[in-house]
Amino acid sequence: MIDVDMHHSFGDASISAQFKSDGGVTALFGRSGAGKTTVINAIAGLLRPDQARIVVKDRVLVDTAQGVFVPPHQRRIGYVFQDARLFPHLTVRKNLLYGARFSERRVPMDPVVELLDLKPLLERGTEALSGGERQRVAIGRALLSAPDMLLMDEPLAALDQGRKHEILPYLMRLRDEAAVPIVYVSHAISEVAQLANTLVVLDNGAIAATGPIDQLLSDPDLVPHLGVRDAGSIVTGRVVAHHADGLTELQTSGGALFLPHRTEPLGAVLRVRIEAQDVILSLNRPTGFSALNVLKGEISAIRDGAGPGVIVQIDLGDERVLARVTKRSALNLQLEIRQNVYAMVKTVAVGRSDIGAVGNT
Amino acid sequence: MDWLGPEEWQAVALSLKVAFWATVLSLPLGIWIAYLLARKEFWGRQALNVLVHLPLVLPPVVTGYILLLAFGRTGLFGVWLDALGVQLAFRWTGAVLAAAIMAFPLMVRAIRLSIEAVDNGLEEAGATLGASRLQVFVTITLPLMAPGILAGTVLAFAKAMGEFGATITFVANIPGQTQTVPSAIYAFLQVPGGEASAVRLVLISTALAVAALIVSEILAQRLARKARR
């Protein structure tokens, strides 16, 4: 669906990127300055890459070898900018409808307005909107131009923490309901883990890894590229009980996982992100311990980090989690491959939910 | 308006006519040149910039004489225009040309500032939403620079009303034909008893100039406010 192969240099920096994606949400992840925006600007046509072949939905948008360069306004690629870029001389409604007059296809306005809760904003000017409202309008405006694909350049980066949590549910609904493939640029792994199914990791102007997100996030060799602090894997679990004391129980391949109360019905499949630094390892099933979540598995990889830490990968059967422990603890416990261990998890973050669906690993 | 004599009336009417046409005809070119100077990188950009601003610093009599050399009946372009039956020198149409050229730098400066205040990112956003370059210009760039265009127009009109040096050199001072308000004031001051007429025209000139400055200042402030947001 998306096939990108590009090389571009500017000043003394350069970027080379090759990746494919079958749709859904593809996250372009990397630190600031890794070249993420350059890549999506090339996809949108806002940048003319030195060498590239970019294909979206079987349409060749750029092929420098053949001299093909489709101008941005003919690409049908929606772009949600980090700074929203709403037109200040138009009302919210006119901003939303701006793209419709140039498009042959029509996207009905009402469902988009409803999806993003824009109704109360329609007749307002753009000046008084909050950051979160501006982003919602920008997303709606891009959707209503009937794009083949949406590009989102860190749409949450300019928002404070509270606003981020306000927008994320809209992005999840967009992903689940709008059926438009999305390329999502971010340097926040928690956002990416909640939204994306394909991950492209950019580091130092090149692709460090690309593939299904749960595989990459549990790969200990990728930890240096993602950042040790951000290391963490995704585990899927099925809701099996809502307990009277306010906890929701998930069944995962490594055992039961307890979360603060969730509204999802029994049988729903949730994706849970477990940060490597929140995992404590034990050789015996721990007792007399406050952490509720104990997952049983087998050590499948151990990687020394640059600092005092070690990344340990634990195979739970179908899935893997990462644990970050100190070298000293690893030595004391005499951790080795194929050893059985218990991973104790204090806190978890819940990401995308696929109600009633079988996990999509 | 009994207090203006027929000759004075003639001068005011001619000045208004000349300033109107000078402004209207040079506006599209002014927007285009301002856009080129603000947004495009091309060979000779600096030369164009100098050429546009030259009438601002050149002695007006020099500009007028150059116009005479170029557009007089035997001038460089004048020969061609004469063959087409168009004569500019010593006609009110020539006054329009002189006024337009003298007012052009003021117009271009004001419009250029307003283009530079338009965020290029908004134009990019327009392109990703399916608008062609021309559609982006008409639906985004132009409305956002409207206060600057208005300010430039008002300033140019006021300047065209007051142009004297280039006009009198190029088209002389023929009552009813090329005698604009400034030329008339000059003429009245040359004859005994003309002071009263001159003062009346001076009052009209001053009022128009002050009004134009106030309007353009208000528009410029509005533009600056918009750019800050």
XYZ file of C-alpha atoms in Angstrom:
590
model
C 0.000 0.000 0.000
C 2.856 2.344 0.859
C 6.290 1.749 -0.597
C 8.981 4.322 0.098
C 12.575 4.230 -1.071
C 14.332 7.559 -0.850
C 17.621 9.303 -0.393
C 18.010 12.992 0.278
C 20.838 15.168 1.507
C 20.732 18.712 2.777
C 23.777 20.550 4.052
C 26.061 17.920 5.528
C 23.196 15.705 6.728
C 21.538 13.013 4.668
C 18.695 10.592 5.011
C 18.105 7.190 3.430
C 14.846 5.405 4.033
C 13.245 2.283 2.604
C 10.085 0.835 4.063
C 6.770 -0.709 3.115
C 3.511 -0.868 4.927
C 0.232 -2.663 4.276
C -1.902 0.039 5.806
C -3.226 0.622 9.288
C -1.037 2.950 11.287
C 2.647 3.034 10.389
C 4.706 4.839 12.975
C 7.856 6.644 11.901
C 9.769 6.728 15.126
C 13.040 8.463 15.895
C 14.660 11.193 17.945
C 14.327 14.812 16.871
C 16.573 15.416 13.890
C 16.417 11.786 12.771
C 14.810 12.852 9.477
C 11.212 11.818 10.111
C 9.664 15.039 8.824
C 11.895 14.943 5.733
C 10.461 11.527 4.878
C 6.817 12.535 5.179
C 7.409 15.847 3.412
C 8.766 13.798 0.515
C 5.636 11.622 0.595
C 3.418 14.725 0.625
C 5.391 16.388 -2.167
C 6.465 19.368 -0.049
C 10.058 18.295 -0.591
C 11.739 17.159 -3.780
C 14.052 14.300 -2.776
C 17.389 13.782 -4.555
C 16.583 10.162 -5.351
C 13.329 8.450 -4.600
C 10.586 6.121 -5.645
C 7.423 6.557 -3.618
C 4.283 4.543 -4.329
C 1.000 4.933 -2.464
C -1.987 2.719 -3.275
C -0.411 1.644 -6.595
C 0.109 5.274 -7.672
C 3.686 6.267 -8.389
C 4.033 9.703 -6.761
C 7.766 10.128 -7.188
C 10.215 8.269 -9.347
C 13.340 10.327 -9.884
C 14.772 7.695 -12.258
C 11.755 8.167 -14.560
C 11.420 11.897 -13.927
C 8.038 11.461 -12.225
C 7.027 14.036 -9.634
C 3.324 14.443 -8.897
C 2.755 17.941 -7.437
C 1.409 17.973 -3.874
C -2.096 19.130 -4.760
C -2.618 16.127 -7.039
C -1.382 13.510 -4.565
C -4.529 13.082 -2.457
C -2.452 12.787 0.683
C -3.795 14.489 3.785
C -1.277 16.122 6.104
C -1.851 16.970 9.750
C 0.921 19.349 10.737
C 2.384 19.620 14.193
C 1.236 23.242 14.377
C -2.206 22.511 12.803
C -1.853 25.332 10.225
C -5.520 26.296 10.237
C -6.406 29.145 7.886
C -6.823 32.201 10.137
C -9.179 34.036 7.755
C -11.713 31.191 7.655
C -14.136 29.785 10.220
C -13.777 26.226 11.462
C -16.500 25.104 9.054
C -14.778 26.733 6.076
C -11.452 25.266 7.146
C -13.058 21.817 7.236
C -14.624 22.243 3.808
C -11.550 23.797 2.178
C -10.304 20.589 0.551
C -13.726 19.359 -0.573
C -14.020 21.855 -3.450
C -10.813 20.553 -5.022
C -11.650 16.873 -4.645
C -13.673 14.761 -7.068
C -14.634 12.376 -4.302
C -16.945 13.525 -1.549
C -16.583 12.589 2.080
C -19.788 13.257 4.033
C -19.140 15.924 6.638
C -21.406 14.770 9.466
C -19.614 11.544 10.413
C -16.267 13.356 10.522
C -17.734 16.171 12.624
C -19.150 13.551 14.959
C -15.982 11.442 15.077
C -13.961 14.450 16.212
C -16.692 16.215 18.252
C -16.417 19.349 16.139
C -20.060 20.410 16.150
C -19.763 23.071 18.866
C -16.766 24.613 17.076
C -18.157 24.883 13.535
C -19.120 28.557 13.463
C -16.133 29.761 15.495
C -13.021 31.470 14.184
C -9.716 29.674 14.618
C -8.086 32.254 16.894
C -9.779 31.250 20.125
C -9.406 27.482 19.740
C -7.291 25.541 22.223
C -4.321 23.491 21.020
C -6.298 20.268 21.231
C -9.257 21.756 19.351
C -6.967 23.057 16.624
C -5.518 19.587 16.079
C -8.990 18.048 15.903
C -10.021 20.593 13.271
C -6.780 19.941 11.360
C -7.474 16.192 11.377
C -11.047 16.745 10.225
C -9.908 19.111 7.474
C -7.441 16.532 6.165
C -10.042 13.726 6.288
C -12.640 15.789 4.400
C -10.248 16.304 1.481
C -10.851 12.577 0.752
C -7.215 11.506 0.977
C -5.793 8.108 0.025
C -3.565 8.361 3.058
C -3.037 10.562 6.090
C 0.327 11.880 7.248
C 0.552 13.048 10.830
C 3.629 14.923 11.972
C 3.779 14.686 15.761
C 0.213 15.959 16.116
C 0.461 15.755 19.897
C 3.942 17.207 20.374
C 2.799 20.796 20.872
C 0.171 19.803 23.446
C 0.547 19.458 27.198
C 0.016 16.110 28.892
C -3.670 16.655 29.622
C -4.431 17.652 26.027
C -2.546 14.633 24.728
C -4.845 12.319 26.637
C -7.747 14.309 25.251
C -6.684 13.729 21.630
C -5.422 10.129 21.779
C -8.893 8.548 21.953
C -9.848 10.490 18.794
C -6.793 9.158 17.011
C -7.714 5.606 18.025
C -11.255 6.083 16.763
C -9.872 7.530 13.554
C -7.664 4.485 13.091
C -10.492 2.053 13.817
C -13.326 3.802 11.957
C -11.969 5.938 9.119
C -10.231 3.163 7.156
C -7.562 5.572 5.877
C -3.986 4.349 6.210
C -1.939 6.625 8.414
C 1.766 7.390 8.618
C 2.321 8.728 12.093
C 5.532 10.530 13.001
C 6.466 10.584 16.650
C 9.320 10.528 19.099
C 7.089 9.352 21.957
C 7.148 5.561 22.141
C 4.078 5.373 24.373
C 1.973 7.142 21.710
C 3.364 4.882 19.033
C 2.744 1.733 21.076
C -0.888 2.704 21.544
C -1.615 3.579 17.937
C 0.607 1.789 15.471
C 0.721 -1.708 14.074
C 3.834 -1.195 11.947
C 6.934 0.494 13.260
C 9.718 2.133 11.265
C 12.651 3.172 13.416
C 14.810 5.995 12.046
C 18.173 6.628 13.615
C 20.951 8.890 12.344
C 19.412 9.373 8.921
C 18.841 5.685 8.223
C 16.298 2.995 8.965
C 17.351 0.981 12.014
C 14.459 -1.476 11.859
C 11.036 -1.938 10.336
C 8.322 -4.495 11.069
C 5.296 -5.349 13.225
C 5.383 -3.179 16.320
C 5.071 -5.881 19.004
C 7.976 -7.792 17.493
C 10.224 -4.754 17.336
C 9.382 -3.463 20.789
C 10.353 -6.781 22.377
C 13.617 -7.007 20.430
C 16.491 -6.356 22.847
C 18.823 -5.432 19.989
C 16.661 -2.422 19.148
C 16.758 -0.965 22.638
C 19.760 1.281 21.903
C 17.876 2.835 18.946
C 14.654 3.366 20.862
C 16.377 4.673 23.962
C 16.882 2.636 27.128
C 14.418 4.707 29.090
C 11.707 4.052 26.510
C 12.286 0.298 26.195
C 9.167 -1.735 26.766
C 7.174 -4.437 25.083
C 3.535 -4.984 24.216
C 1.557 -7.908 25.608
C -1.968 -8.691 24.512
C -4.497 -10.076 26.943
C -8.173 -11.009 26.999
C -10.461 -9.523 29.625
C -11.634 -12.491 31.742
C -13.046 -10.861 34.857
C -14.043 -7.552 36.441
C -13.425 -8.053 40.156
C -15.443 -6.471 42.923
C -12.393 -4.639 44.314
C -12.134 -2.544 41.123
C -9.562 -4.569 39.237
C -9.905 -5.996 35.757
C -8.195 -9.311 35.103
C -6.555 -10.080 31.760
C -5.446 -13.492 30.601
C -2.057 -13.289 28.849
C 0.270 -15.973 27.592
C 2.418 -15.477 30.702
C -0.417 -15.589 33.246
C -2.926 -13.230 34.814
C -2.462 -9.464 34.600
C -4.475 -7.138 36.848
C -5.313 -3.610 35.754
C -7.232 -0.783 37.371
C -10.876 -1.086 36.310
C -11.498 -1.086 32.548
C -14.787 -0.499 30.784
C -14.196 -3.045 28.031
C -16.536 -6.074 28.107
C -15.452 -9.614 28.912
C -13.686 -11.162 25.942
C -12.201 -7.884 24.683
C -8.537 -8.022 23.738
C -6.335 -5.263 25.120
C -2.796 -4.312 24.263
C -0.764 -3.608 27.336
C 2.589 -1.909 27.274
C 5.050 -3.049 29.913
C 8.065 -0.805 30.364
C 11.327 -2.635 30.837
C 12.229 -0.512 33.835
C 8.970 -1.485 35.601
C 9.811 -5.196 35.498
C 11.499 -6.968 38.405
C 12.895 -10.487 37.907
C 12.784 -13.331 40.410
C 13.970 -16.936 40.161
C 11.199 -18.246 42.433
C 7.504 -17.493 42.431
C 7.477 -14.497 44.748
C 5.342 -14.422 47.875
C 4.731 -11.664 50.375
C 5.049 -9.018 47.694
C 2.814 -6.102 46.810
C 2.993 -6.318 43.017
C -0.009 -8.261 41.750
C 1.221 -9.052 38.298
C 3.550 -12.008 38.040
C 4.263 -13.431 34.596
C 6.099 -16.734 34.198
C 8.553 -17.237 31.341
C 11.911 -18.308 30.104
C 14.883 -16.059 29.456
C 15.417 -15.872 25.694
C 18.083 -13.152 25.406
C 20.381 -11.048 27.547
C 22.025 -7.865 26.235
C 24.568 -5.723 28.030
C 23.875 -2.033 27.783
C 26.378 0.806 27.730
C 25.511 1.841 31.295
C 25.047 -0.214 34.440
C 21.987 -1.961 33.060
C 21.229 -5.198 31.287
C 18.207 -5.852 29.053
C 16.682 -9.276 29.536
C 14.122 -10.712 27.129
C 11.643 -13.173 28.647
C 9.653 -15.517 26.446
C 6.133 -15.950 27.801
C 5.169 -18.525 25.188
C 3.535 -16.487 22.412
C 4.938 -13.143 23.418
C 8.009 -11.614 24.934
C 8.597 -8.929 27.518
C 11.732 -6.942 28.238
C 13.163 -6.326 31.685
C 15.845 -3.808 32.541
C 17.908 -4.851 35.541
C 21.331 -3.849 36.806
C 24.404 -5.825 35.842
C 24.928 -6.515 39.518
C 21.494 -8.147 39.907
C 22.002 -10.160 36.737
C 25.265 -11.444 38.181
C 23.780 -12.164 41.619
C 20.883 -14.094 40.128
C 23.237 -15.811 37.684
C 20.741 -15.163 34.892
C 21.243 -17.235 31.783
C 19.438 -18.201 28.610
C 16.624 -20.792 28.943
C 16.350 -20.176 32.659
C 12.825 -20.000 34.090
C 12.051 -16.657 35.718
C 9.111 -14.702 37.115
C 8.622 -11.166 35.870
C 6.891 -8.919 38.364
C 5.225 -5.880 36.855
C 4.216 -2.903 38.930
C 2.438 -0.632 36.483
C 1.255 -1.078 32.963
C -0.102 1.216 30.305
C -3.099 0.075 28.311
C -3.055 0.781 24.625
C -5.306 -0.117 21.750
C -8.231 -2.384 22.401
C -9.701 -4.681 19.832
C -13.117 -5.380 21.230
C -14.087 -8.981 20.613
C -11.317 -9.460 18.104
C -8.598 -12.029 18.384
C -5.259 -10.416 19.170
C -3.503 -9.138 16.083
C 0.065 -10.124 16.678
C -18.465 73.808 -4.218
C -18.561 77.429 -5.262
C -15.416 78.255 -3.406
C -13.305 76.516 -6.095
C -12.836 78.331 -9.384
C -13.271 76.406 -12.678
C -9.539 76.170 -13.231
C -8.998 74.866 -9.693
C -11.848 72.359 -10.170
C -10.298 71.166 -13.375
C -7.005 70.509 -11.601
C -8.649 68.552 -8.767
C -10.733 66.455 -11.169
C -7.714 65.730 -13.360
C -5.585 64.786 -10.364
C -8.271 62.375 -9.137
C -8.574 60.848 -12.609
C -4.796 60.516 -13.043
C -4.287 59.063 -9.546
C -7.178 56.624 -9.991
C -5.870 55.184 -13.256
C -2.259 55.210 -12.113
C -3.227 53.139 -9.045
C -5.660 50.758 -10.702
C -3.392 49.982 -13.653
C -0.260 49.438 -11.592
C -1.908 47.310 -8.864
C -1.800 43.896 -10.614
C 1.812 44.501 -11.655
C 2.601 45.710 -8.130
C 1.207 42.525 -6.565
C 3.114 40.379 -9.037
C 6.445 42.182 -8.559
C 5.994 42.198 -4.766
C 5.320 38.440 -4.866
C 8.432 37.829 -6.990
C 10.617 39.903 -4.684
C 9.211 38.335 -1.511
C 9.012 34.690 -2.519
C 11.152 33.828 -5.512
C 14.862 33.374 -5.950
C 15.887 34.248 -9.489
C 18.733 35.794 -11.400
C 18.465 39.565 -11.453
C 16.220 39.745 -8.386
C 18.395 42.425 -6.805
C 18.478 44.387 -10.057
C 14.673 44.325 -10.231
C 14.527 45.471 -6.630
C 16.796 48.436 -7.403
C 14.854 49.311 -10.544
C 11.536 49.340 -8.678
C 12.909 51.545 -5.919
C 14.897 53.890 -8.166
C 12.102 56.511 -8.603
C 12.020 56.841 -4.816
C 15.587 58.173 -4.650
C 16.145 59.659 -8.107
C 15.357 63.379 -8.493
C 11.808 63.406 -9.952
C 12.942 65.699 -12.742
C 15.421 63.014 -13.800
C 12.693 60.369 -13.857
C 10.524 62.733 -15.893
C 13.306 63.406 -18.367
C 14.016 59.676 -18.748
C 10.316 59.185 -19.469
C 10.493 61.910 -22.062
C 13.503 60.237 -23.693
C 11.766 56.872 -23.665
C 8.165 57.795 -24.413
C 8.463 61.132 -26.224
C 7.291 61.060 -29.872
C 10.831 60.434 -31.030
C 11.815 58.392 -27.989
C 12.860 54.794 -27.783
C 9.337 53.396 -27.202
C 7.590 56.571 -28.259
C 8.256 55.835 -31.927
C 6.494 52.514 -31.642
C 3.605 53.942 -29.656
C 3.303 56.810 -32.138
C 2.979 54.267 -34.941
C 0.104 52.711 -32.988
C -1.456 56.131 -32.618
C -0.706 56.392 -28.897
C 0.917 59.530 -27.560
C 1.908 59.864 -23.928
C 4.083 62.975 -23.735
C 2.129 66.181 -23.017
C -1.126 64.181 -22.554
C -3.024 63.251 -19.392
C -2.214 59.560 -20.144
C 1.439 60.496 -19.787
C 0.637 61.980 -16.383
C -0.855 58.609 -15.458
C 2.380 56.845 -16.466
C 4.559 59.328 -14.534
C 2.377 59.102 -11.427
C 2.266 55.296 -11.598
C 6.038 55.001 -11.818
C 6.618 57.436 -8.972
C 4.044 55.713 -6.734
C 5.148 52.183 -7.622
C 7.905 51.777 -4.982
C 5.526 52.727 -2.168
C 2.918 50.281 -3.436
C 5.375 47.395 -3.862
C 6.941 47.940 -0.424
C 3.616 47.784 1.407
C 2.419 44.713 -0.509
C 5.752 42.952 -0.141
C 5.681 43.365 3.640
C 2.233 41.815 3.728
C 3.332 38.823 1.633
C 6.283 38.251 3.906
C 3.858 38.176 6.845
C 1.902 35.292 5.264
C 3.082 31.967 6.706
C 4.330 29.752 3.876
C 3.189 26.782 5.952
C -0.436 27.768 5.340
C 0.175 27.664 1.597
C 1.737 24.211 1.952
C -1.314 23.103 3.905
C -3.506 24.394 1.077
C -1.508 22.371 -1.452
C -1.877 19.127 0.548
C -5.645 19.783 0.591
C -5.713 19.740 -3.208
C -5.406 23.404 -4.172
C -3.158 24.257 -7.132
C -0.640 27.082 -6.849
C -3.049 29.592 -8.344
C -5.925 28.379 -6.159
C -3.691 28.617 -3.080
C -2.750 32.172 -4.053
C -6.343 33.254 -4.601
C -7.917 31.512 -1.581
C -5.136 31.828 1.021
C -2.299 34.202 0.137
C -4.406 37.013 -1.326
C -6.989 37.238 1.493
C -4.233 37.146 4.118
C -2.321 39.969 2.441
C -5.431 42.070 1.778
C -4.641 44.713 4.432
C -1.205 45.224 2.857
C -2.693 45.544 -0.613
C -5.142 48.134 0.664
C -2.412 50.047 2.474
C -0.240 49.993 -0.654
C -3.136 51.169 -2.803
C -3.980 54.071 -0.518
C -0.359 55.183 -0.291
C 0.117 54.915 -4.045
C -3.062 56.897 -4.676
C -1.924 59.678 -2.346
C 1.529 59.745 -3.920
C -0.002 59.847 -7.425
C -2.221 62.772 -6.379
C 0.822 64.741 -5.279
C 3.334 63.879 -7.995
C 4.892 66.988 -9.466
C 8.486 66.819 -10.693
C 8.288 63.889 -13.104
C 4.834 64.939 -14.290
C 5.699 68.511 -15.180
C 8.911 67.400 -16.922
C 7.185 64.691 -18.942
C 3.795 66.212 -19.755
C 4.300 69.913 -18.926
C 1.625 72.057 -17.292
C -1.299 72.512 -19.680
C -4.512 73.621 -17.931
C -7.326 71.138 -18.488
C -4.940 68.586 -20.013
C -1.955 67.920 -17.813
C -2.333 70.486 -15.041
C -2.755 68.402 -11.877
C -3.198 69.947 -8.415
C 0.540 70.348 -7.685
C 1.182 71.825 -11.140
C -1.752 74.200 -10.635
C -0.439 75.319 -7.250
C 2.914 75.982 -8.870
C 1.264 77.930 -11.690
C -0.915 80.022 -9.335
C 2.141 80.965 -7.320
C 3.820 82.300 -10.467
C 1.088 84.870 -11.173
C 0.122 87.915 -9.049
C -3.092 87.376 -7.037
C -2.929 83.607 -7.385
C -2.228 82.946 -3.707
C -5.865 82.425 -2.712
C -6.336 79.710 -5.318
C -3.027 78.136 -4.347
C -3.992 78.035 -0.647
C -7.325 76.359 -1.401
C -5.574 73.662 -3.397
C -2.932 73.307 -0.704
C -5.702 72.652 1.854
C -7.260 69.988 -0.356
C -3.887 68.349 -0.966
C -3.033 68.307 2.714
C -6.387 66.836 3.743
C -6.069 64.046 1.175
C -2.495 63.239 2.209
C -3.311 63.139 5.929
C -6.350 60.944 5.340
C -4.286 58.527 3.235
C -1.573 58.277 5.881
C -4.098 57.572 8.640
C -5.861 54.878 6.612
C -2.622 53.148 5.636
C -1.352 53.318 9.231
C -4.534 51.661 10.524
C -4.222 48.922 7.907
C -0.545 48.370 8.712
C -1.366 48.005 12.414
C -4.060 45.478 11.617
C -1.546 43.535 9.546
C 1.042 43.586 12.330
C -1.563 42.314 14.802
C -2.423 39.455 12.485
C 1.238 38.534 12.006
C 1.797 38.348 15.760
C -0.950 35.800 16.281
